[in-house]
Amino acid sequence: MTTPLEDRLRTELRDEVTGVELRSDFVSAAVEDVRVRRRRRQVGIASSFVVVTLAGIGGIAIDAQTERDGNPPPADETTPPPSVPTEPAPSLDFADIQTIQPREMAWENLPWRDTALPQVLPTDVAAAPTLSNDPIDHAVALVGGPGSTVGVVGDDGQLRRLDGVSLERIRDPAGYRSSPVKQGSLTPDGSVAAFPQPDALVVVDLADGSSQRLDLPGFNTRVVWSPDRQHILVGREGGPSSLVDITDGSVGDVPYNAYQTTFTDDGAALEFRETPQEVWTSELIRWDGTDKDSRLPLSIWWGGETPPDASDGRLVLAGSVDDIHPSEETTRGRNGWIVLDIDTGTPIAMLRAPGAWYGTWLFGQCAWLDDETVIVQGEPGLLAWTPSTGALERVSTGGSQETSLATAVLD
Amino acid sequence: MRDAAEFTEFVATRSSALLRTAYLLTGDRHLAEDLLQTALIKAYPLWGGLREPRAAESYVRTAMVRTLINWRKRRAWSRETLAATPPDLPTTAADDVETRSRLWPIVLTLPPRQRAVVVLRYYEDLTESQTAAILGCSTGTVKSHNSRALQTLRARLADPEDVRRLS
């Protein structure tokens, strides 16, 4: 027995959804998103489409496109974070949110940012001269070329092919393969590069071409330089991350996950970790190696495979927030690049990633160029974003998901 | 439903229907996609145990409803309303407002649990017990939410000022 009002409800609700259809790329994007986010909870995470590394004042590395030919590996347990009482997660002031719409990605609408990176990033590694025949003082970028080849962009903007070093494409237990160039490969000054390898870590002095290979069992897929350049944090699939002392070759396992960890200026490991029981929150864990280890709750969900990057007391990361801005524009997505205060966990600013940037938000670079400016990967190329002013500038074209390259930049 | 291929097939075949439910729950196309996506993310790790497609769809629908309610709880530090801008409404005289105005904008103003009950009962045609299972409450609570929702709809349909405000 139904009332007329209930009958009307049935009719009107069905009428209301007429024409509500999925956007054409929803299924592929949704499935990919699910896989990536689930994989990220594992100890090891395979390679990403596009990765960028800034060291100190800024190396950027855009990683090669991953070849995917397997299912995600099973999840492993991670080390519990330090148990410290926490306060409620600070919220984001959405008045500070900046949104870029796809139309703004017409590059002619943006001014250029003058950096050491060329405006058009050279990517033809196979045709480049060898580094031994055309040496450099330091690199501004690394570019993943065909197979396991590596291109080195000098501070003259020219591309060389790294030679004299035997490298393999990275692989993981699930069959994912990718370039050995990773976001964290370059040191801040661009003088040394580290490449994760199967069962090894290779470190190359780009000025003289000398290299060292350290045995490091496992499917190594991620590297992060410490600020003092004496240690390299290595992440691997299916096992704990390791801290390698390159001065003596010693290796020690660490409790934090290299895929979600960066170093602060004073050398502490800073891990952005999802809380397993709650989708929309995370924790910022500071591993000092002492009883001062601490964690902060965050109302942020780490978004992509792009690792976070710390500088001058702030962290930038690709993430999601559990909230919706009042305006129509920002209800179109909650994904973007977020800058937060390391000491308090308070979000400072967010640059919304429009839907067209889904892939680059998820996989693209996100790192500090200097104390004021962040570099992120848009569809056409690299963008400089200054959170304090909201300024957006073009940095360089090139390095799309399809070109399978890796780079680094010095300002 | 054990592997990634089956999950992909499920997403491909059932997302349209789930999206429509998500749209009625959120009132916004883009939020609906976010809600569905979030529910799929929650469902994926349990995929091995969701042997039947109907069980999988039921789980995703449940995840959508509960996630939406959770979003609303967390909205304390937000300034916006989850509902999209209601569609245009005719402003009518009180005597014919019930026949000429639309229910949908008023449904959007209902509290999340009441709205979820309305969507599940009158769009999905679920029983009270099925609705209670999704919401994680008793059938008595479902009846109560439903009764209050219908009471609100009737009251606001009869109030021309409400209809004008909603428009």
Coordinates of C-alpha atoms in Angstrom, one line a residue:
Chain A
M1 CA 0.0 0.0 0.0
T2 CA 1.7 3.2 -1.1
T3 CA 0.6 6.8 -0.8
P4 CA 0.5 9.2 -3.8
L5 CA 3.5 10.9 -2.4
E6 CA 5.5 7.7 -2.4
D7 CA 4.4 7.0 -6.0
R8 CA 5.5 10.5 -7.0
L9 CA 8.9 9.9 -5.3
R10 CA 9.4 6.8 -7.3
T11 CA 8.6 8.5 -10.5
E12 CA 10.5 11.7 -9.9
L13 CA 13.7 10.0 -8.7
R14 CA 13.7 7.9 -11.8
D15 CA 13.1 10.9 -13.9
E16 CA 15.9 12.8 -12.1
V17 CA 18.6 10.2 -13.1
T18 CA 17.6 10.2 -16.8
G19 CA 20.7 11.3 -18.6
V20 CA 23.1 10.6 -15.7
E21 CA 25.8 8.7 -17.5
L22 CA 29.4 7.8 -16.8
R23 CA 32.0 9.9 -18.5
S24 CA 33.8 7.9 -21.1
D25 CA 37.0 7.4 -19.2
F26 CA 35.5 6.7 -15.8
V27 CA 35.9 2.9 -15.9
S28 CA 39.6 2.9 -16.9
A29 CA 40.4 5.7 -14.5
A30 CA 38.5 4.2 -11.7
V31 CA 40.1 0.8 -12.1
E32 CA 43.5 2.3 -12.3
D33 CA 42.9 4.5 -9.3
V34 CA 41.8 1.5 -7.3
R35 CA 44.8 -0.6 -8.2
V36 CA 47.3 2.2 -7.5
R37 CA 45.8 3.1 -4.2
R38 CA 45.7 -0.4 -3.0
R39 CA 49.2 -1.1 -4.2
R40 CA 50.4 1.9 -2.4
R41 CA 49.5 0.4 0.9
Q42 CA 52.0 -2.3 0.4
V43 CA 55.6 -2.2 1.5
G44 CA 56.7 -1.8 -2.0
I45 CA 55.1 0.1 -4.8
A46 CA 56.0 -0.4 -8.4
S47 CA 57.1 2.4 -10.6
S48 CA 55.1 5.4 -11.8
F49 CA 54.3 7.0 -15.0
V50 CA 55.9 10.3 -14.3
V51 CA 58.1 11.1 -11.3
V52 CA 60.0 14.2 -10.4
T53 CA 62.8 14.8 -7.8
L54 CA 63.9 18.0 -6.4
A55 CA 67.0 17.8 -4.1
G56 CA 67.7 20.8 -2.0
I57 CA 67.2 23.6 -4.4
G58 CA 65.9 21.2 -6.8
G59 CA 66.5 18.3 -9.0
I60 CA 63.5 17.1 -10.9
A61 CA 63.2 13.7 -12.3
I62 CA 60.4 12.6 -14.5
D63 CA 60.2 8.8 -14.4
A64 CA 59.5 6.6 -17.3
Q65 CA 56.2 5.0 -18.1
T66 CA 55.7 1.7 -16.5
E67 CA 54.9 -1.4 -18.4
R68 CA 52.2 -3.2 -16.7
D69 CA 51.8 -6.8 -17.3
G70 CA 50.8 -8.3 -14.0
N71 CA 48.4 -8.0 -11.1
P72 CA 49.2 -6.1 -8.0
P73 CA 51.2 -8.2 -5.6
P74 CA 49.7 -9.2 -2.2
A75 CA 49.8 -6.7 0.6
D76 CA 52.4 -6.9 3.3
E77 CA 52.4 -5.7 6.8
T78 CA 54.1 -2.4 7.5
T79 CA 55.9 -1.4 10.7
P80 CA 53.6 0.3 13.2
P81 CA 54.3 4.0 13.6
P82 CA 55.3 5.4 16.9
S83 CA 52.5 5.5 19.4
V84 CA 52.0 9.1 20.4
P85 CA 48.8 10.7 21.5
T86 CA 47.4 12.9 18.7
E87 CA 45.1 15.8 18.4
P88 CA 42.3 16.0 15.8
A89 CA 43.5 16.5 12.3
P90 CA 43.7 20.2 11.3
S91 CA 41.5 21.1 8.5
L92 CA 42.3 23.0 5.3
D93 CA 41.1 26.5 4.8
F94 CA 39.5 26.3 1.5
A95 CA 39.8 30.0 1.0
D96 CA 43.4 29.2 0.0
I97 CA 42.5 26.7 -2.6
Q98 CA 43.6 27.5 -6.1
T99 CA 41.9 25.8 -9.0
I100 CA 43.3 25.4 -12.4
Q101 CA 40.8 24.7 -15.2
P102 CA 42.0 22.8 -18.3
R103 CA 41.5 25.9 -20.4
E104 CA 44.3 27.6 -18.4
M105 CA 46.6 24.9 -19.7
A106 CA 46.9 26.8 -23.0
W107 CA 50.5 27.5 -22.4
E108 CA 50.4 30.9 -24.1
N109 CA 48.3 32.1 -21.2
L110 CA 51.1 31.5 -18.7
P111 CA 54.4 33.3 -18.3
W112 CA 57.6 31.4 -18.4
R113 CA 59.6 30.7 -15.3
D114 CA 63.3 31.0 -15.9
T115 CA 65.0 27.8 -14.6
A116 CA 68.0 25.8 -15.6
L117 CA 65.7 23.4 -17.4
P118 CA 65.2 24.1 -21.1
Q119 CA 61.8 25.2 -22.2
V120 CA 61.6 22.2 -24.4
L121 CA 63.0 19.2 -22.6
P122 CA 65.2 17.0 -24.9
T123 CA 64.1 13.4 -24.8
D124 CA 65.7 11.6 -27.7
V125 CA 68.2 9.7 -25.7
A126 CA 69.1 7.2 -28.4
A127 CA 70.3 10.0 -30.7
A128 CA 72.2 11.9 -28.0
P129 CA 76.0 11.9 -27.8
T130 CA 77.5 9.9 -24.9
L131 CA 78.3 11.6 -21.6
S132 CA 81.9 10.4 -21.8
N133 CA 82.4 12.3 -25.1
D134 CA 80.6 15.4 -23.8
P135 CA 81.0 15.7 -20.1
I136 CA 79.1 18.0 -17.8
D137 CA 79.7 19.6 -14.4
H138 CA 76.2 18.7 -13.2
A139 CA 72.9 17.6 -14.5
V140 CA 69.6 19.4 -14.4
A141 CA 67.6 16.4 -15.5
L142 CA 67.7 12.7 -16.1
V143 CA 65.6 11.3 -18.9
G144 CA 64.7 7.6 -19.2
G145 CA 65.3 6.4 -22.8
P146 CA 64.6 3.2 -24.7
G147 CA 65.1 0.1 -22.6
S148 CA 67.3 0.9 -19.7
T149 CA 69.1 3.9 -21.3
V150 CA 69.4 7.1 -19.4
G151 CA 69.7 10.6 -20.8
V152 CA 71.5 13.3 -18.8
V153 CA 70.5 16.9 -19.4
G154 CA 73.4 19.2 -18.5
D155 CA 73.1 22.7 -17.3
D156 CA 73.6 23.8 -20.9
G157 CA 70.2 22.3 -21.6
Q158 CA 71.7 19.6 -23.9
L159 CA 71.1 15.9 -23.7
R160 CA 73.7 13.2 -23.3
R161 CA 73.4 9.5 -23.1
L162 CA 74.8 7.9 -19.9
D163 CA 77.5 5.4 -20.9
G164 CA 80.0 3.3 -19.1
V165 CA 77.5 2.0 -16.6
S166 CA 75.5 -1.2 -17.0
L167 CA 71.9 -0.7 -16.0
E168 CA 68.7 -2.8 -16.3
R169 CA 65.1 -1.9 -16.4
I170 CA 63.5 -2.1 -13.0
R171 CA 61.2 -4.9 -12.4
D172 CA 59.0 -6.0 -9.6
P173 CA 57.4 -9.3 -8.5
A174 CA 54.2 -8.5 -10.4
G175 CA 55.9 -8.0 -13.7
Y176 CA 55.9 -4.2 -13.8
R177 CA 59.0 -2.8 -15.6
S178 CA 60.2 0.7 -15.8
S179 CA 63.2 3.0 -16.4
P180 CA 65.9 3.0 -13.7
V181 CA 65.5 6.8 -13.4
K182 CA 63.4 7.7 -10.4
Q183 CA 62.3 10.9 -8.9
G184 CA 64.9 10.7 -6.2
S185 CA 67.8 9.8 -8.5
L186 CA 69.6 13.1 -8.6
T187 CA 71.3 14.8 -5.7
P188 CA 70.3 18.4 -5.0
D189 CA 73.3 19.7 -6.9
G190 CA 72.8 17.4 -9.8
S191 CA 76.3 15.9 -9.5
V192 CA 75.5 12.3 -8.6
A193 CA 72.7 9.9 -9.6
A194 CA 71.5 6.8 -7.9
F195 CA 69.6 4.1 -9.7
P196 CA 67.7 1.3 -8.1
Q197 CA 68.4 -2.0 -9.8
P198 CA 67.4 -5.6 -9.3
D199 CA 69.4 -6.8 -6.3
A200 CA 71.6 -3.8 -6.5
L201 CA 72.0 0.0 -6.2
V202 CA 74.1 1.9 -8.7
V203 CA 75.6 5.3 -7.9
V204 CA 77.1 7.4 -10.7
D205 CA 79.2 10.5 -10.4
L206 CA 78.0 12.4 -13.4
A207 CA 81.0 14.7 -13.6
D208 CA 83.6 11.9 -14.2
G209 CA 81.4 8.9 -15.0
S210 CA 82.7 6.8 -12.2
S211 CA 80.2 4.5 -10.6
Q212 CA 79.8 2.0 -7.8
R213 CA 77.5 -1.0 -7.6
L214 CA 76.3 -2.1 -4.2
D215 CA 74.7 -5.5 -3.7
L216 CA 71.2 -4.9 -2.3
P217 CA 68.9 -8.0 -2.6
G218 CA 65.3 -7.4 -3.7
F219 CA 63.1 -5.7 -6.2
N220 CA 64.5 -2.2 -5.6
T221 CA 62.4 0.4 -7.2
R222 CA 62.8 3.7 -5.4
V223 CA 65.6 5.9 -4.1
V224 CA 65.7 9.0 -1.9
W225 CA 68.9 10.9 -1.2
S226 CA 69.5 12.2 2.4
P227 CA 70.3 15.9 2.7
D228 CA 74.0 15.1 3.5
R229 CA 74.3 12.9 0.4
Q230 CA 75.9 10.2 2.6
H231 CA 72.8 8.0 2.6
I232 CA 70.3 6.7 0.1
L233 CA 66.9 5.4 1.2
V234 CA 65.9 2.5 -1.1
G235 CA 62.4 1.1 -1.4
R236 CA 61.6 -2.3 -2.8
E237 CA 58.7 -4.4 -3.6
G238 CA 57.7 -7.0 -1.0
G239 CA 60.2 -6.0 1.7
P240 CA 61.2 -3.3 4.0
S241 CA 63.0 -0.1 2.8
S242 CA 66.7 0.2 3.5
L243 CA 69.0 3.0 4.3
V244 CA 72.3 2.6 2.5
D245 CA 75.4 4.4 3.7
I246 CA 77.3 5.0 0.4
T247 CA 80.6 5.9 2.2
D248 CA 81.0 2.4 3.6
G249 CA 78.3 0.4 1.8
S250 CA 76.6 -0.6 5.0
V251 CA 72.8 -1.3 4.8
G252 CA 70.1 -1.2 7.5
D253 CA 66.4 -1.8 7.3
V254 CA 64.2 1.2 8.4
P255 CA 60.6 1.2 9.7
Y256 CA 59.4 3.8 7.2
N257 CA 58.3 3.2 3.6
A258 CA 60.6 4.8 1.0
Y259 CA 57.7 5.3 -1.3
Q260 CA 56.0 7.8 1.0
T261 CA 59.1 9.2 2.7
T262 CA 61.2 12.3 2.2
F263 CA 63.9 13.9 4.4
T264 CA 63.6 17.2 6.2
D265 CA 66.4 19.7 5.9
D266 CA 67.8 18.5 9.2
G267 CA 67.9 14.9 8.1
A268 CA 64.8 13.4 9.8
A269 CA 62.8 11.0 7.7
L270 CA 59.3 12.3 7.2
E271 CA 56.7 9.7 6.2
F272 CA 53.3 10.4 4.9
R273 CA 51.3 7.3 5.8
E274 CA 47.7 6.4 5.2
T275 CA 45.8 5.2 8.2
P276 CA 44.6 1.7 7.3
Q277 CA 41.3 1.9 9.0
E278 CA 40.1 5.2 7.5
V279 CA 40.2 6.1 3.8
W280 CA 40.3 9.9 4.2
T281 CA 42.9 10.4 6.8
S282 CA 46.6 10.0 7.0
E283 CA 49.5 10.5 9.4
L284 CA 52.6 12.5 9.1
I285 CA 55.3 10.6 10.9
R286 CA 58.6 12.1 11.8
W287 CA 61.3 9.4 12.3
D288 CA 64.1 11.0 14.2
G289 CA 65.6 7.6 15.2
T290 CA 65.0 8.6 18.9
D291 CA 62.2 8.6 21.3
K292 CA 61.2 11.9 19.7
D293 CA 59.6 10.1 16.9
S294 CA 56.2 11.7 16.4
R295 CA 53.1 11.5 14.3
L296 CA 50.5 14.0 13.3
P297 CA 47.0 13.2 12.0
L298 CA 46.0 14.7 8.7
S299 CA 42.7 15.2 7.0
I300 CA 44.4 14.4 3.8
W301 CA 44.6 11.4 1.7
W302 CA 47.8 10.8 -0.2
G303 CA 46.9 10.9 -3.8
G304 CA 49.3 9.5 -6.2
E305 CA 52.5 7.5 -6.5
T306 CA 54.4 10.7 -6.5
P307 CA 56.4 10.9 -3.2
P308 CA 56.2 13.9 -1.0
D309 CA 58.9 16.5 -0.8
A310 CA 60.0 18.6 2.1
S311 CA 61.6 22.0 2.2
D312 CA 61.9 24.8 4.8
G313 CA 59.4 23.3 7.2
R314 CA 56.8 22.5 4.6
L315 CA 55.7 19.4 2.7
V316 CA 54.2 19.2 -0.7
L317 CA 52.4 16.2 -1.9
A318 CA 49.8 15.0 -4.3
G319 CA 46.7 14.3 -2.3
S320 CA 43.0 14.4 -1.8
V321 CA 40.9 16.1 0.8
D322 CA 37.6 15.0 2.2
D323 CA 35.7 18.1 1.6
I324 CA 34.1 20.1 -1.1
H325 CA 34.4 23.8 -1.8
P326 CA 31.2 25.8 -2.0
S327 CA 31.9 27.0 -5.5
E328 CA 30.8 25.0 -8.5
E329 CA 34.3 24.8 -9.8
T330 CA 35.9 23.0 -6.9
T331 CA 33.2 20.5 -6.5
R332 CA 34.5 19.0 -9.7
G333 CA 37.3 17.2 -7.9
R334 CA 39.1 17.0 -4.6
N335 CA 42.4 16.0 -5.9
G336 CA 45.4 18.3 -6.1
W337 CA 48.8 19.3 -4.8
I338 CA 48.8 20.2 -1.1
V339 CA 51.3 22.2 0.9
L340 CA 51.3 21.6 4.6
D341 CA 53.2 22.7 7.7
I342 CA 55.5 19.9 8.8
D343 CA 55.4 20.8 12.5
T344 CA 51.6 21.1 12.8
G345 CA 50.3 19.2 9.9
T346 CA 48.2 22.2 9.0
P347 CA 47.4 22.5 5.3
I348 CA 48.7 25.8 3.9
A349 CA 47.5 25.7 0.4
M350 CA 46.2 23.5 -2.3
L351 CA 46.3 23.6 -6.0
R352 CA 43.4 21.7 -7.4
A353 CA 44.0 19.3 -10.2
P354 CA 41.3 19.4 -12.8
G355 CA 39.9 16.2 -14.2
A356 CA 42.1 16.4 -17.3
W357 CA 45.1 16.3 -15.1
Y358 CA 44.1 13.1 -13.4
G359 CA 47.1 11.1 -14.7
T360 CA 49.7 13.7 -13.9
W361 CA 48.3 14.4 -10.5
L362 CA 48.4 10.7 -9.8
F363 CA 51.8 10.0 -11.3
G364 CA 53.4 13.3 -12.1
Q365 CA 56.1 15.2 -10.3
C366 CA 55.5 17.3 -7.3
A367 CA 58.5 18.9 -5.6
W368 CA 60.0 22.1 -4.3
L369 CA 61.9 24.2 -6.8
D370 CA 63.0 26.6 -4.2
D371 CA 61.7 27.9 -0.9
E372 CA 58.7 29.5 -2.4
T373 CA 57.8 27.5 -5.5
V374 CA 56.6 24.0 -6.2
I375 CA 57.0 22.3 -9.6
V376 CA 54.1 20.0 -10.6
Q377 CA 53.4 18.1 -13.7
G378 CA 50.5 19.2 -15.9
E379 CA 49.4 17.6 -19.1
P380 CA 51.5 19.9 -21.4
G381 CA 54.5 20.0 -19.2
L382 CA 56.0 21.3 -16.0
L383 CA 54.4 24.1 -14.0
A384 CA 55.8 26.3 -11.3
W385 CA 53.3 27.1 -8.6
T386 CA 54.0 29.6 -5.9
P387 CA 51.5 28.9 -3.1
S388 CA 52.0 32.2 -1.3
T389 CA 50.9 34.2 -4.4
G390 CA 49.0 31.6 -6.4
A391 CA 51.3 32.4 -9.4
L392 CA 51.5 29.8 -12.1
E393 CA 54.3 29.7 -14.6
R394 CA 55.5 27.5 -17.4
V395 CA 58.8 25.7 -16.8
S396 CA 59.2 23.2 -19.5
T397 CA 57.3 21.1 -22.0
G398 CA 58.0 17.5 -22.5
G399 CA 57.9 14.5 -20.2
S400 CA 54.3 13.4 -20.8
Q401 CA 53.1 10.0 -19.7
E402 CA 53.6 8.6 -23.1
T403 CA 57.2 9.6 -23.7
S404 CA 58.7 7.5 -20.9
L405 CA 61.3 9.9 -19.7
A406 CA 63.0 11.1 -16.6
T407 CA 64.4 14.5 -15.7
A408 CA 65.8 16.8 -13.1
V409 CA 66.0 20.5 -12.7
L410 CA 68.1 23.1 -11.0
D411 CA 66.7 26.6 -10.5
Chain B
M1 CA 34.8 -12.2 -8.1
R2 CA 38.3 -13.1 -7.5
D3 CA 40.6 -11.2 -9.7
A4 CA 41.3 -7.9 -11.2
A5 CA 39.7 -8.8 -14.5
E6 CA 36.4 -9.5 -12.8
F7 CA 36.7 -6.4 -10.8
T8 CA 37.2 -4.4 -14.0
E9 CA 34.2 -6.2 -15.6
F10 CA 32.1 -5.3 -12.6
V11 CA 33.1 -1.7 -12.8
A12 CA 32.4 -1.6 -16.5
T13 CA 29.0 -3.2 -16.3
R14 CA 27.6 -1.9 -13.0
S15 CA 29.0 1.6 -12.6
S16 CA 26.3 3.3 -14.6
A17 CA 23.6 2.0 -12.3
L18 CA 25.6 2.7 -9.2
L19 CA 26.4 6.2 -10.5
R20 CA 22.7 7.0 -10.7
T21 CA 22.2 5.9 -7.1
A22 CA 25.3 8.0 -6.1
Y23 CA 23.8 11.0 -8.0
L24 CA 20.6 10.7 -6.0
L25 CA 22.5 10.4 -2.8
T26 CA 24.7 13.4 -3.5
G27 CA 22.7 15.6 -5.9
D28 CA 25.9 16.3 -7.9
R29 CA 27.3 14.5 -10.9
H30 CA 30.9 15.0 -9.9
L31 CA 30.4 14.2 -6.3
A32 CA 28.6 11.1 -7.4
E33 CA 31.6 9.9 -9.3
D34 CA 33.8 10.6 -6.3
L35 CA 31.5 8.7 -4.1
L36 CA 31.4 5.7 -6.4
Q37 CA 35.1 5.8 -6.8
T38 CA 35.6 5.8 -3.1
A39 CA 33.2 2.9 -2.6
L40 CA 35.1 0.9 -5.3
I41 CA 38.4 1.6 -3.6
K42 CA 36.9 0.2 -0.4
A43 CA 35.5 -2.8 -2.1
Y44 CA 38.6 -3.8 -4.0
P45 CA 40.5 -5.4 -1.1
L46 CA 37.5 -7.5 -0.2
W47 CA 37.0 -8.6 -3.8
G48 CA 38.1 -12.2 -3.1
G49 CA 35.2 -12.6 -0.7
L50 CA 32.5 -11.0 -2.9
R51 CA 31.8 -14.1 -4.9
E52 CA 28.5 -13.1 -6.4
P53 CA 28.0 -10.0 -8.5
R54 CA 25.0 -9.1 -6.5
A55 CA 27.0 -9.3 -3.3
A56 CA 29.6 -7.1 -4.8
E57 CA 27.0 -4.5 -5.9
S58 CA 25.4 -4.6 -2.6
Y59 CA 28.7 -4.0 -0.9
V60 CA 29.5 -1.0 -3.1
R61 CA 26.1 0.5 -2.6
T62 CA 26.5 0.1 1.1
A63 CA 29.9 1.7 1.0
M64 CA 28.5 4.6 -1.0
V65 CA 25.7 5.2 1.6
R66 CA 28.0 5.0 4.6
T67 CA 30.7 7.0 3.0
L68 CA 28.3 9.7 2.2
I69 CA 27.1 9.8 5.8
N70 CA 30.7 9.9 6.9
W71 CA 31.4 12.8 4.5
R72 CA 28.5 14.7 6.0
K73 CA 29.8 14.1 9.5
R74 CA 33.2 15.5 8.6
R75 CA 31.7 18.5 6.9
A76 CA 31.7 20.3 10.3
W77 CA 34.8 22.2 9.1
S78 CA 33.4 22.8 5.7
R79 CA 31.4 25.7 4.6
E80 CA 29.3 24.2 1.8
T81 CA 26.3 22.0 1.5
L82 CA 26.8 18.7 -0.1
A83 CA 23.8 19.1 -2.3
A84 CA 24.2 20.7 -5.7
T85 CA 22.2 23.8 -6.6
P86 CA 18.7 22.6 -6.8
P87 CA 17.1 22.7 -10.2
D88 CA 14.8 25.6 -11.0
L89 CA 11.4 25.3 -9.4
P90 CA 8.2 27.0 -10.3
T91 CA 6.9 29.4 -7.7
T92 CA 3.2 28.6 -7.3
A93 CA 0.3 29.4 -5.3
A94 CA -0.3 27.3 -2.2
D95 CA -3.3 25.5 -3.5
D96 CA -1.6 23.9 -6.5
V97 CA 2.0 23.7 -5.2
E98 CA 1.8 20.0 -4.6
T99 CA 0.9 19.2 -8.1
R100 CA 3.2 21.6 -9.9
S101 CA 6.4 21.7 -7.7
R102 CA 9.0 19.0 -7.8
L103 CA 10.1 16.7 -5.0
W104 CA 13.7 16.4 -6.0
P105 CA 15.0 19.8 -4.6
I106 CA 13.3 19.0 -1.3
V107 CA 14.8 15.5 -1.2
L108 CA 18.2 17.2 -1.5
T109 CA 17.6 19.1 1.7
L110 CA 16.9 16.0 3.7
P111 CA 19.5 14.9 6.3
P112 CA 21.8 12.3 4.8
R113 CA 20.2 9.3 6.5
Q114 CA 16.7 10.3 5.6
R115 CA 17.8 11.0 2.0
A116 CA 19.5 7.6 1.8
V117 CA 16.4 5.9 3.1
V118 CA 14.3 7.7 0.4
V119 CA 16.7 6.8 -2.3
L120 CA 17.0 3.2 -1.2
R121 CA 13.3 2.7 -0.6
Y122 CA 11.8 4.6 -3.6
Y123 CA 14.6 4.4 -6.2
E124 CA 16.2 1.1 -5.5
D125 CA 13.0 -0.4 -4.3
L126 CA 14.7 -2.1 -1.4
T127 CA 12.7 -3.4 1.6
E128 CA 13.0 -1.9 5.0
S129 CA 15.2 -4.7 6.2
Q130 CA 17.5 -4.4 3.1
T131 CA 17.7 -0.7 3.7
A132 CA 18.4 -1.2 7.4
A133 CA 21.3 -3.6 6.5
I134 CA 22.9 -1.0 4.2
L135 CA 22.6 1.7 6.8
G136 CA 23.6 -0.5 9.6
C137 CA 20.6 0.2 11.7
S138 CA 17.3 -1.4 12.7
T139 CA 14.2 -1.6 10.6
G140 CA 12.5 0.6 13.2
T141 CA 15.1 3.3 12.6
V142 CA 14.5 3.0 8.8
K143 CA 10.8 3.4 9.4
S144 CA 11.5 6.4 11.5
H145 CA 13.8 8.1 9.0
N146 CA 11.3 7.3 6.2
S147 CA 8.4 8.7 8.2
R148 CA 10.2 11.9 9.0
A149 CA 11.4 12.3 5.4
L150 CA 7.8 11.9 4.0
Q151 CA 6.6 14.3 6.7
T152 CA 9.2 16.9 5.6
L153 CA 8.3 16.5 2.0
R154 CA 4.6 16.9 2.6
A155 CA 5.2 19.9 4.8
R156 CA 7.5 21.7 2.4
L157 CA 5.3 21.0 -0.6
A158 CA 2.5 22.7 1.2
D159 CA 4.6 25.7 2.1
P160 CA 5.0 28.0 -0.9
E161 CA 7.7 30.0 0.9
D162 CA 9.8 26.9 1.1
V163 CA 9.3 26.2 -2.5
R164 CA 10.3 29.7 -3.5
R165 CA 13.4 29.5 -1.3
L166 CA 14.4 26.2 -2.8
S167 CA 14.1 27.6 -6.2

